[in-house]
Amino acid sequence: SNAGGYQSEDIPEKLVWGLPRLILEIEKYCNSFAETFAFDHTVKLDNLWININGHRDYNNTHNHPGSVFSGVYYVKTPENCGNIVFENPAEPLEYANALTPYKEWNQFNTVSHWRKAEENLLYVFPGWLRHSVEPNLSNEKRISISFNSH
């Protein structure tokens, strides 16, 4: 999904397990999230990779087929490096919003909702949820680690 920038191949298992604290945190949060869905199994990490996005690099809208949960951990996020944007899967919402008065807009009543890219922050979301990352308008690199789980 990269438009410019660098996206590594999957990090080999022998190197992944050199990051035990990060792996444990990812699996802990995935399993906590899984409780919301009443899953009957323990969620495990499938794969992870590194993203490095320079000036004006971004990620097109995409999802992660075959993944129960996906996510991103932000390693380096300079100011104006671009937010992650999630699309609401309820397409008819776009038409209903024109007719429905809301007190305020939020992630439940809008077509898309963004979250700030912040260092040391982990986002976990369903693999089917379409998302993108805005262009990095900083002159420094945005670095993140993305993952899939099952």
Tab-separated table of N, CA and C in Angstrom:
chain	number	residue	atom	x	y	z
A	1	SER	N	0.813	-1.205	0.000
A	1	SER	CA	0.000	0.000	0.000
A	1	SER	C	0.856	1.269	0.000
A	2	ASN	N	2.181	1.101	0.101
A	2	ASN	CA	3.046	2.285	0.146
A	2	ASN	C	3.020	3.065	-1.153
A	3	ALA	N	2.946	4.380	-1.039
A	3	ALA	CA	3.127	5.291	-2.170
A	3	ALA	C	4.393	6.064	-1.832
A	4	GLY	N	5.510	5.572	-2.331
A	4	GLY	CA	6.809	6.080	-1.913
A	4	GLY	C	7.207	5.379	-0.636
A	5	GLY	N	8.315	5.737	-0.101
A	5	GLY	CA	8.740	5.159	1.166
A	5	GLY	C	9.233	3.730	1.027
A	6	TYR	N	9.475	3.110	2.156
A	6	TYR	CA	10.027	1.769	2.222
A	6	TYR	C	9.122	0.904	3.079
A	7	GLN	N	8.873	-0.302	2.593
A	7	GLN	CA	8.129	-1.294	3.357
A	7	GLN	C	8.928	-2.584	3.272
A	8	SER	N	9.397	-3.071	4.414
A	8	SER	CA	10.233	-4.272	4.421
A	8	SER	C	9.420	-5.512	4.081
A	9	GLU	N	10.116	-6.559	3.765
A	9	GLU	CA	9.494	-7.880	3.720
A	9	GLU	C	9.145	-8.236	5.160
A	10	ASP	N	8.414	-9.333	5.355
A	10	ASP	CA	8.146	-9.784	6.715
A	10	ASP	C	9.467	-9.981	7.445
A	11	ILE	N	9.504	-9.538	8.682
A	11	ILE	CA	10.707	-9.721	9.486
A	11	ILE	C	10.789	-11.195	9.857
A	12	PRO	N	11.923	-11.853	9.557
A	12	PRO	CA	12.040	-13.288	9.854
A	12	PRO	C	11.810	-13.582	11.334
A	13	GLU	N	11.230	-14.758	11.589
A	13	GLU	CA	10.866	-15.141	12.949
A	13	GLU	C	12.033	-15.030	13.913
A	14	LYS	N	13.244	-15.417	13.483
A	14	LYS	CA	14.389	-15.373	14.405
A	14	LYS	C	14.706	-13.940	14.831
A	15	LEU	N	14.388	-12.958	13.980
A	15	LEU	CA	14.602	-11.564	14.357
A	15	LEU	C	13.420	-11.012	15.136
A	16	VAL	N	12.210	-11.456	14.784
A	16	VAL	CA	11.010	-11.007	15.500
A	16	VAL	C	11.127	-11.355	16.966
A	17	TRP	N	11.535	-12.544	17.232
A	17	TRP	CA	11.593	-12.973	18.625
A	17	TRP	C	12.736	-12.310	19.370
A	18	GLY	N	13.536	-11.514	18.673
A	18	GLY	CA	14.512	-10.658	19.333
A	18	GLY	C	13.839	-9.407	19.896
A	19	LEU	N	12.569	-9.243	19.630
A	19	LEU	CA	11.786	-8.118	20.137
A	19	LEU	C	10.708	-8.626	21.092
A	20	PRO	N	11.078	-9.405	22.100
A	20	PRO	CA	10.054	-10.077	22.912
A	20	PRO	C	9.082	-9.131	23.606
A	21	ARG	N	9.544	-7.995	24.097
A	21	ARG	CA	8.638	-7.091	24.801
A	21	ARG	C	7.568	-6.553	23.862
A	22	LEU	N	7.968	-6.153	22.654
A	22	LEU	CA	7.002	-5.639	21.686
A	22	LEU	C	6.010	-6.724	21.288
A	23	ILE	N	6.508	-7.927	21.042
A	23	ILE	CA	5.630	-9.041	20.654
A	23	ILE	C	4.625	-9.329	21.766
A	24	LEU	N	5.092	-9.369	23.002
A	24	LEU	CA	4.187	-9.623	24.127
A	24	LEU	C	3.126	-8.530	24.246
A	25	GLU	N	3.520	-7.286	24.051
A	25	GLU	CA	2.554	-6.181	24.119
A	25	GLU	C	1.519	-6.279	22.999
A	26	ILE	N	1.981	-6.576	21.793
A	26	ILE	CA	1.057	-6.711	20.662
A	26	ILE	C	0.046	-7.818	20.949
A	27	GLU	N	0.530	-8.976	21.353
A	27	GLU	CA	-0.378	-10.095	21.617
A	27	GLU	C	-1.304	-9.806	22.801
A	28	LYS	N	-0.800	-9.117	23.813
A	28	LYS	CA	-1.639	-8.758	24.963
A	28	LYS	C	-2.792	-7.859	24.520
A	29	TYR	N	-2.492	-6.828	23.744
A	29	TYR	CA	-3.552	-5.911	23.314
A	29	TYR	C	-4.488	-6.555	22.297
A	30	CYS	N	-3.964	-7.402	21.441
A	30	CYS	CA	-4.833	-8.120	20.499
A	30	CYS	C	-5.808	-9.012	21.259
A	31	ASN	N	-5.327	-9.696	22.275
A	31	ASN	CA	-6.196	-10.588	23.041
A	31	ASN	C	-7.201	-9.812	23.892
A	32	SER	N	-6.808	-8.666	24.375
A	32	SER	CA	-7.751	-7.817	25.098
A	32	SER	C	-8.859	-7.343	24.152
A	33	PHE	N	-8.467	-6.953	22.947
A	33	PHE	CA	-9.425	-6.523	21.925
A	33	PHE	C	-10.324	-7.690	21.525
A	34	ALA	N	-9.745	-8.900	21.447
A	34	ALA	CA	-10.501	-10.093	21.049
A	34	ALA	C	-11.640	-10.393	22.020
A	35	GLU	N	-11.474	-10.042	23.281
A	35	GLU	CA	-12.534	-10.268	24.267
A	35	GLU	C	-13.812	-9.517	23.886
A	36	THR	N	-13.644	-8.351	23.256
A	36	THR	CA	-14.788	-7.561	22.804
A	36	THR	C	-15.609	-8.326	21.771
A	37	PHE	N	-14.937	-9.159	20.994
A	37	PHE	CA	-15.587	-9.935	19.939
A	37	PHE	C	-15.989	-11.333	20.411
A	38	ALA	N	-15.764	-11.636	21.680
A	38	ALA	CA	-16.092	-12.938	22.277
A	38	ALA	C	-15.384	-14.093	21.571
A	39	PHE	N	-14.125	-13.887	21.206
A	39	PHE	CA	-13.347	-14.960	20.580
A	39	PHE	C	-13.142	-16.092	21.562
A	40	ASP	N	-13.034	-17.316	21.025
A	40	ASP	CA	-12.817	-18.472	21.881
A	40	ASP	C	-11.417	-19.052	21.726
A	41	HIS	N	-10.496	-18.279	21.196
A	41	HIS	CA	-9.113	-18.742	21.072
A	41	HIS	C	-8.154	-17.589	21.356
A	42	THR	N	-6.904	-17.939	21.618
A	42	THR	CA	-5.879	-16.949	21.882
A	42	THR	C	-5.332	-16.425	20.563
A	43	VAL	N	-5.264	-15.125	20.442
A	43	VAL	CA	-4.751	-14.493	19.224
A	43	VAL	C	-3.227	-14.492	19.269
A	44	LYS	N	-2.616	-14.878	18.159
A	44	LYS	CA	-1.153	-14.941	18.035
A	44	LYS	C	-0.695	-14.093	16.867
A	45	LEU	N	0.484	-13.548	16.989
A	45	LEU	CA	1.079	-12.753	15.926
A	45	LEU	C	1.400	-13.634	14.722
A	46	ASP	N	1.051	-13.175	13.516
A	46	ASP	CA	1.396	-13.882	12.277
A	46	ASP	C	2.698	-13.353	11.694
A	47	ASN	N	2.728	-12.048	11.462
A	47	ASN	CA	3.890	-11.439	10.825
A	47	ASN	C	3.952	-9.962	11.149
A	48	LEU	N	5.134	-9.400	10.974
A	48	LEU	CA	5.273	-7.963	11.112
A	48	LEU	C	6.337	-7.458	10.164
A	49	TRP	N	6.263	-6.146	9.869
A	49	TRP	CA	7.178	-5.538	8.918
A	49	TRP	C	7.388	-4.086	9.300
A	50	ILE	N	8.412	-3.486	8.732
A	50	ILE	CA	8.776	-2.104	9.030
A	50	ILE	C	8.366	-1.193	7.885
A	51	ASN	N	7.845	-0.023	8.237
A	51	ASN	CA	7.495	1.022	7.271
A	51	ASN	C	8.344	2.257	7.566
A	52	ILE	N	8.951	2.817	6.532
A	52	ILE	CA	9.689	4.070	6.674
A	52	ILE	C	9.184	5.001	5.582
A	53	ASN	N	8.544	6.074	6.005
A	53	ASN	CA	7.961	7.015	5.059
A	53	ASN	C	8.621	8.380	5.197
A	54	GLY	N	9.213	8.844	4.088
A	54	GLY	CA	9.835	10.156	4.052
A	54	GLY	C	8.843	11.224	3.638
A	55	HIS	N	9.367	12.365	3.280
A	55	HIS	CA	8.544	13.510	2.897
A	55	HIS	C	7.598	13.150	1.754
A	56	ARG	N	6.321	13.401	1.963
A	56	ARG	CA	5.212	13.172	1.026
A	56	ARG	C	4.865	11.699	0.795
A	57	ASP	N	5.528	10.773	1.434
A	57	ASP	CA	5.178	9.356	1.307
A	57	ASP	C	3.924	9.080	2.126
A	58	TYR	N	3.123	8.122	1.675
A	58	TYR	CA	1.876	7.792	2.366
A	58	TYR	C	1.495	6.352	2.064
A	59	ASN	N	0.404	5.899	2.667
A	59	ASN	CA	-0.126	4.561	2.404
A	59	ASN	C	-1.544	4.684	1.873
A	60	ASN	N	-1.790	4.078	0.712
A	60	ASN	CA	-3.123	4.062	0.105
A	60	ASN	C	-4.101	3.281	0.974
A	61	THR	N	-5.380	3.499	0.733
A	61	THR	CA	-6.417	2.772	1.449
A	61	THR	C	-6.297	1.275	1.159
A	62	HIS	N	-6.340	0.489	2.223
A	62	HIS	CA	-6.192	-0.964	2.095
A	62	HIS	C	-6.742	-1.635	3.358
A	63	ASN	N	-6.800	-2.949	3.333
A	63	ASN	CA	-7.104	-3.732	4.523
A	63	ASN	C	-6.148	-4.921	4.543
A	64	HIS	N	-6.343	-5.843	5.465
A	64	HIS	CA	-5.433	-6.978	5.626
A	64	HIS	C	-6.237	-8.282	5.578
A	65	PRO	N	-6.583	-8.746	4.366
A	65	PRO	CA	-7.380	-9.970	4.243
A	65	PRO	C	-6.713	-11.156	4.944
A	66	GLY	N	-7.523	-11.957	5.595
A	66	GLY	CA	-7.008	-13.153	6.258
A	66	GLY	C	-6.452	-12.895	7.651
A	67	SER	N	-6.425	-11.666	8.067
A	67	SER	CA	-5.915	-11.327	9.392
A	67	SER	C	-7.087	-11.053	10.322
A	68	VAL	N	-7.034	-11.620	11.512
A	68	VAL	CA	-8.075	-11.340	12.497
A	68	VAL	C	-7.929	-9.898	12.976
A	69	PHE	N	-6.739	-9.565	13.450
A	69	PHE	CA	-6.434	-8.199	13.846
A	69	PHE	C	-5.141	-7.776	13.183
A	70	SER	N	-5.064	-6.513	12.859
A	70	SER	CA	-3.854	-5.900	12.335
A	70	SER	C	-3.568	-4.699	13.207
A	71	GLY	N	-2.418	-4.103	12.976
A	71	GLY	CA	-2.123	-2.923	13.770
A	71	GLY	C	-0.817	-2.288	13.378
A	72	VAL	N	-0.527	-1.211	14.088
A	72	VAL	CA	0.690	-0.456	13.834
A	72	VAL	C	1.232	0.062	15.161
A	73	TYR	N	2.550	-0.003	15.290
A	73	TYR	CA	3.256	0.568	16.438
A	73	TYR	C	4.149	1.663	15.884
A	74	TYR	N	3.985	2.866	16.403
A	74	TYR	CA	4.754	4.006	15.902
A	74	TYR	C	6.071	4.145	16.653
A	75	VAL	N	7.169	4.081	15.897
A	75	VAL	CA	8.516	4.170	16.454
A	75	VAL	C	9.007	5.617	16.446
A	76	LYS	N	8.823	6.298	15.313
A	76	LYS	CA	9.265	7.691	15.168
A	76	LYS	C	8.187	8.471	14.429
A	77	THR	N	7.726	9.561	15.040
A	77	THR	CA	6.635	10.344	14.446
A	77	THR	C	6.911	11.838	14.605
A	78	PRO	N	7.642	12.427	13.672
A	78	PRO	CA	7.854	13.868	13.745
A	78	PRO	C	6.536	14.627	13.556
A	79	GLU	N	6.524	15.884	13.925
A	79	GLU	CA	5.342	16.722	13.754
A	79	GLU	C	4.919	16.735	12.285
A	80	ASN	N	3.629	16.670	12.009
A	80	ASN	CA	3.054	16.691	10.650
A	80	ASN	C	3.473	15.495	9.796
A	81	CYS	N	3.609	14.336	10.434
A	81	CYS	CA	4.061	13.153	9.683
A	81	CYS	C	2.913	12.352	9.099
A	82	GLY	N	1.659	12.776	9.322
A	82	GLY	CA	0.512	12.076	8.755
A	82	GLY	C	-0.174	11.182	9.767
A	83	ASN	N	-1.482	11.210	9.767
A	83	ASN	CA	-2.296	10.407	10.684
A	83	ASN	C	-2.761	9.129	10.007
A	84	ILE	N	-3.166	8.156	10.812
A	84	ILE	CA	-3.802	6.965	10.273
A	84	ILE	C	-5.303	7.271	10.185
A	85	VAL	N	-5.925	6.895	9.065
A	85	VAL	CA	-7.332	7.207	8.812
A	85	VAL	C	-8.102	5.897	8.627
A	86	PHE	N	-9.143	5.705	9.407
A	86	PHE	CA	-9.975	4.512	9.323
A	86	PHE	C	-11.279	4.856	8.623
A	87	GLU	N	-11.715	3.984	7.716
A	87	GLU	CA	-12.980	4.178	7.007
A	87	GLU	C	-14.083	3.426	7.726
A	88	ASN	N	-15.214	4.063	7.894
A	88	ASN	CA	-16.372	3.405	8.478
A	88	ASN	C	-16.914	2.428	7.439
A	89	PRO	N	-17.078	1.148	7.795
A	89	PRO	CA	-17.555	0.173	6.810
A	89	PRO	C	-19.037	0.328	6.446
A	90	ALA	N	-19.743	1.215	7.132
A	90	ALA	CA	-21.164	1.424	6.857
A	90	ALA	C	-21.315	2.479	5.758
A	91	GLU	N	-21.139	2.063	4.502
A	91	GLU	CA	-21.193	3.003	3.379
A	91	GLU	C	-22.472	3.832	3.341
A	92	PRO	N	-23.638	3.267	3.643
A	92	PRO	CA	-24.859	4.087	3.613
A	92	PRO	C	-24.821	5.258	4.603
A	93	LEU	N	-23.915	5.191	5.552
A	93	LEU	CA	-23.784	6.268	6.513
A	93	LEU	C	-23.534	7.604	5.815
A	94	GLU	N	-22.790	7.561	4.721
A	94	GLU	CA	-22.482	8.780	3.981
A	94	GLU	C	-23.766	9.494	3.548
A	95	TYR	N	-24.750	8.733	3.128
A	95	TYR	CA	-26.009	9.315	2.674
A	95	TYR	C	-26.895	9.709	3.850
A	96	ALA	N	-26.892	8.914	4.898
A	96	ALA	CA	-27.712	9.208	6.068
A	96	ALA	C	-27.232	10.464	6.784
A	97	ASN	N	-25.934	10.704	6.776
A	97	ASN	CA	-25.394	11.867	7.474
A	97	ASN	C	-25.924	13.181	6.921
A	98	ALA	N	-26.227	13.200	5.644
A	98	ALA	CA	-26.749	14.427	5.033
A	98	ALA	C	-28.145	14.750	5.557
A	99	LEU	N	-28.845	13.740	6.076
A	99	LEU	CA	-30.227	13.925	6.516
A	99	LEU	C	-30.386	13.964	8.032
A	100	THR	N	-29.361	13.535	8.763
A	100	THR	CA	-29.476	13.380	10.205
A	100	THR	C	-28.705	14.470	10.940
A	101	PRO	N	-29.371	15.202	11.829
A	101	PRO	CA	-28.641	16.212	12.613
A	101	PRO	C	-27.908	15.549	13.781
A	102	TYR	N	-26.631	15.859	13.926
A	102	TYR	CA	-25.824	15.348	15.038
A	102	TYR	C	-25.350	16.517	15.883
A	103	LYS	N	-25.234	16.286	17.191
A	103	LYS	CA	-24.672	17.317	18.071
A	103	LYS	C	-23.193	17.513	17.768
A	104	GLU	N	-22.516	16.414	17.461
A	104	GLU	CA	-21.087	16.466	17.154
A	104	GLU	C	-20.723	15.260	16.285
A	105	TRP	N	-19.632	15.389	15.556
A	105	TRP	CA	-19.146	14.293	14.713
A	105	TRP	C	-18.152	13.466	15.518
A	106	ASN	N	-18.236	12.132	15.361
A	106	ASN	CA	-17.286	11.248	16.032
A	106	ASN	C	-17.034	10.018	15.160
A	107	GLN	N	-16.262	9.068	15.664
A	107	GLN	CA	-15.886	7.900	14.864
A	107	GLN	C	-17.063	6.994	14.518
A	108	PHE	N	-18.209	7.179	15.162
A	108	PHE	CA	-19.359	6.317	14.902
A	108	PHE	C	-20.323	6.882	13.868
A	109	ASN	N	-20.277	8.190	13.629
A	109	ASN	CA	-21.249	8.779	12.710
A	109	ASN	C	-20.599	9.496	11.527
A	110	THR	N	-19.338	9.219	11.280
A	110	THR	CA	-18.655	9.809	10.130
A	110	THR	C	-18.190	8.708	9.183
A	111	VAL	N	-17.898	9.074	7.966
A	111	VAL	CA	-17.447	8.115	6.960
A	111	VAL	C	-16.012	7.677	7.230
A	112	SER	N	-15.194	8.580	7.783
A	112	SER	CA	-13.828	8.225	8.159
A	112	SER	C	-13.470	8.928	9.451
A	113	HIS	N	-12.473	8.388	10.116
A	113	HIS	CA	-12.042	8.932	11.392
A	113	HIS	C	-10.537	8.757	11.497
A	114	TRP	N	-9.816	9.776	11.885
A	114	TRP	CA	-8.368	9.670	11.964
A	114	TRP	C	-7.886	9.581	13.407
A	115	ARG	N	-6.718	9.007	13.544
A	115	ARG	CA	-6.019	8.934	14.823
A	115	ARG	C	-4.591	9.418	14.595
A	116	LYS	N	-4.092	10.160	15.541
A	116	LYS	CA	-2.760	10.740	15.428
A	116	LYS	C	-1.677	9.669	15.514
A	117	ALA	N	-0.671	9.817	14.664
A	117	ALA	CA	0.520	8.974	14.739
A	117	ALA	C	1.388	9.525	15.866
A	118	GLU	N	1.557	8.752	16.919
A	118	GLU	CA	2.344	9.187	18.074
A	118	GLU	C	3.369	8.123	18.431
A	119	GLU	N	4.601	8.578	18.724
A	119	GLU	CA	5.658	7.644	19.107
A	119	GLU	C	5.233	6.791	20.294
A	120	ASN	N	5.624	5.525	20.244
A	120	ASN	CA	5.349	4.540	21.293
A	120	ASN	C	3.870	4.246	21.482
A	121	LEU	N	3.075	4.501	20.439
A	121	LEU	CA	1.645	4.215	20.510
A	121	LEU	C	1.314	3.030	19.610
A	122	LEU	N	0.480	2.135	20.106
A	122	LEU	CA	0.077	0.941	19.373
A	122	LEU	C	-1.415	1.036	19.065
A	123	TYR	N	-1.768	0.861	17.788
A	123	TYR	CA	-3.165	0.771	17.381
A	123	TYR	C	-3.436	-0.650	16.920
A	124	VAL	N	-4.536	-1.235	17.398
A	124	VAL	CA	-4.987	-2.563	16.979
A	124	VAL	C	-6.385	-2.397	16.409
A	125	PHE	N	-6.652	-3.059	15.267
A	125	PHE	CA	-7.951	-2.931	14.614
A	125	PHE	C	-8.244	-4.206	13.833
A	126	PRO	N	-9.524	-4.463	13.517
A	126	PRO	CA	-9.858	-5.666	12.733
A	126	PRO	C	-9.167	-5.629	11.369
A	127	GLY	N	-8.691	-6.773	10.929
A	127	GLY	CA	-7.988	-6.854	9.650
A	127	GLY	C	-8.848	-6.418	8.468
A	128	TRP	N	-10.163	-6.521	8.576
A	128	TRP	CA	-11.056	-6.140	7.475
A	128	TRP	C	-11.276	-4.635	7.380
A	129	LEU	N	-10.870	-3.877	8.397
A	129	LEU	CA	-11.139	-2.438	8.424
A	129	LEU	C	-10.216	-1.688	7.460
A	130	ARG	N	-10.825	-1.021	6.478
A	130	ARG	CA	-10.042	-0.265	5.493
A	130	ARG	C	-9.447	0.976	6.153
A	131	HIS	N	-8.188	1.243	5.813
A	131	HIS	CA	-7.479	2.359	6.414
A	131	HIS	C	-6.390	2.858	5.474
A	132	SER	N	-5.905	4.043	5.764
A	132	SER	CA	-4.817	4.639	4.990
A	132	SER	C	-3.968	5.460	5.958
A	133	VAL	N	-2.838	5.955	5.453
A	133	VAL	CA	-2.007	6.864	6.245
A	133	VAL	C	-1.739	8.097	5.400
A	134	GLU	N	-1.991	9.249	5.984
A	134	GLU	CA	-1.830	10.514	5.270
A	134	GLU	C	-0.364	10.757	4.903
A	135	PRO	N	-0.126	11.618	3.912
A	135	PRO	CA	1.256	11.943	3.529
A	135	PRO	C	2.049	12.528	4.700
A	136	ASN	N	3.304	12.162	4.734
A	136	ASN	CA	4.233	12.710	5.709
A	136	ASN	C	4.669	14.086	5.208
A	137	LEU	N	4.234	15.142	5.865
A	137	LEU	CA	4.576	16.499	5.450
A	137	LEU	C	5.811	17.027	6.185
A	138	SER	N	6.405	16.174	6.986
A	138	SER	CA	7.641	16.517	7.681
A	138	SER	C	8.829	16.223	6.773
A	139	ASN	N	9.957	16.817	7.066
A	139	ASN	CA	11.191	16.491	6.334
A	139	ASN	C	11.946	15.350	7.000
A	140	GLU	N	11.389	14.827	8.108
A	140	GLU	CA	11.982	13.681	8.792
A	140	GLU	C	11.173	12.428	8.451
A	141	LYS	N	11.756	11.280	8.679
A	141	LYS	CA	11.079	10.019	8.371
A	141	LYS	C	10.095	9.630	9.480
A	142	ARG	N	8.946	9.071	9.052
A	142	ARG	CA	7.988	8.442	9.966
A	142	ARG	C	8.314	6.951	9.937
A	143	ILE	N	8.533	6.347	11.096
A	143	ILE	CA	8.893	4.933	11.168
A	143	ILE	C	7.869	4.194	12.013
A	144	SER	N	7.371	3.089	11.472
A	144	SER	CA	6.390	2.287	12.207
A	144	SER	C	6.634	0.807	11.938
A	145	ILE	N	6.048	-0.005	12.799
A	145	ILE	CA	6.066	-1.458	12.639
A	145	ILE	C	4.608	-1.892	12.550
A	146	SER	N	4.254	-2.543	11.454
A	146	SER	CA	2.890	-3.026	11.242
A	146	SER	C	2.850	-4.535	11.429
A	147	PHE	N	1.665	-5.070	11.714
A	147	PHE	CA	1.565	-6.509	11.972
A	147	PHE	C	0.188	-7.042	11.633
A	148	ASN	N	0.133	-8.360	11.506
A	148	ASN	CA	-1.107	-9.118	11.368
A	148	ASN	C	-1.107	-10.213	12.414
A	149	SER	N	-2.309	-10.628	12.817
A	149	SER	CA	-2.437	-11.727	13.772
A	149	SER	C	-3.586	-12.633	13.362
A	150	HIS	N	-3.636	-13.793	13.969
A	150	HIS	CA	-4.720	-14.753	13.686
A	150	HIS	C	-5.268	-15.325	14.989
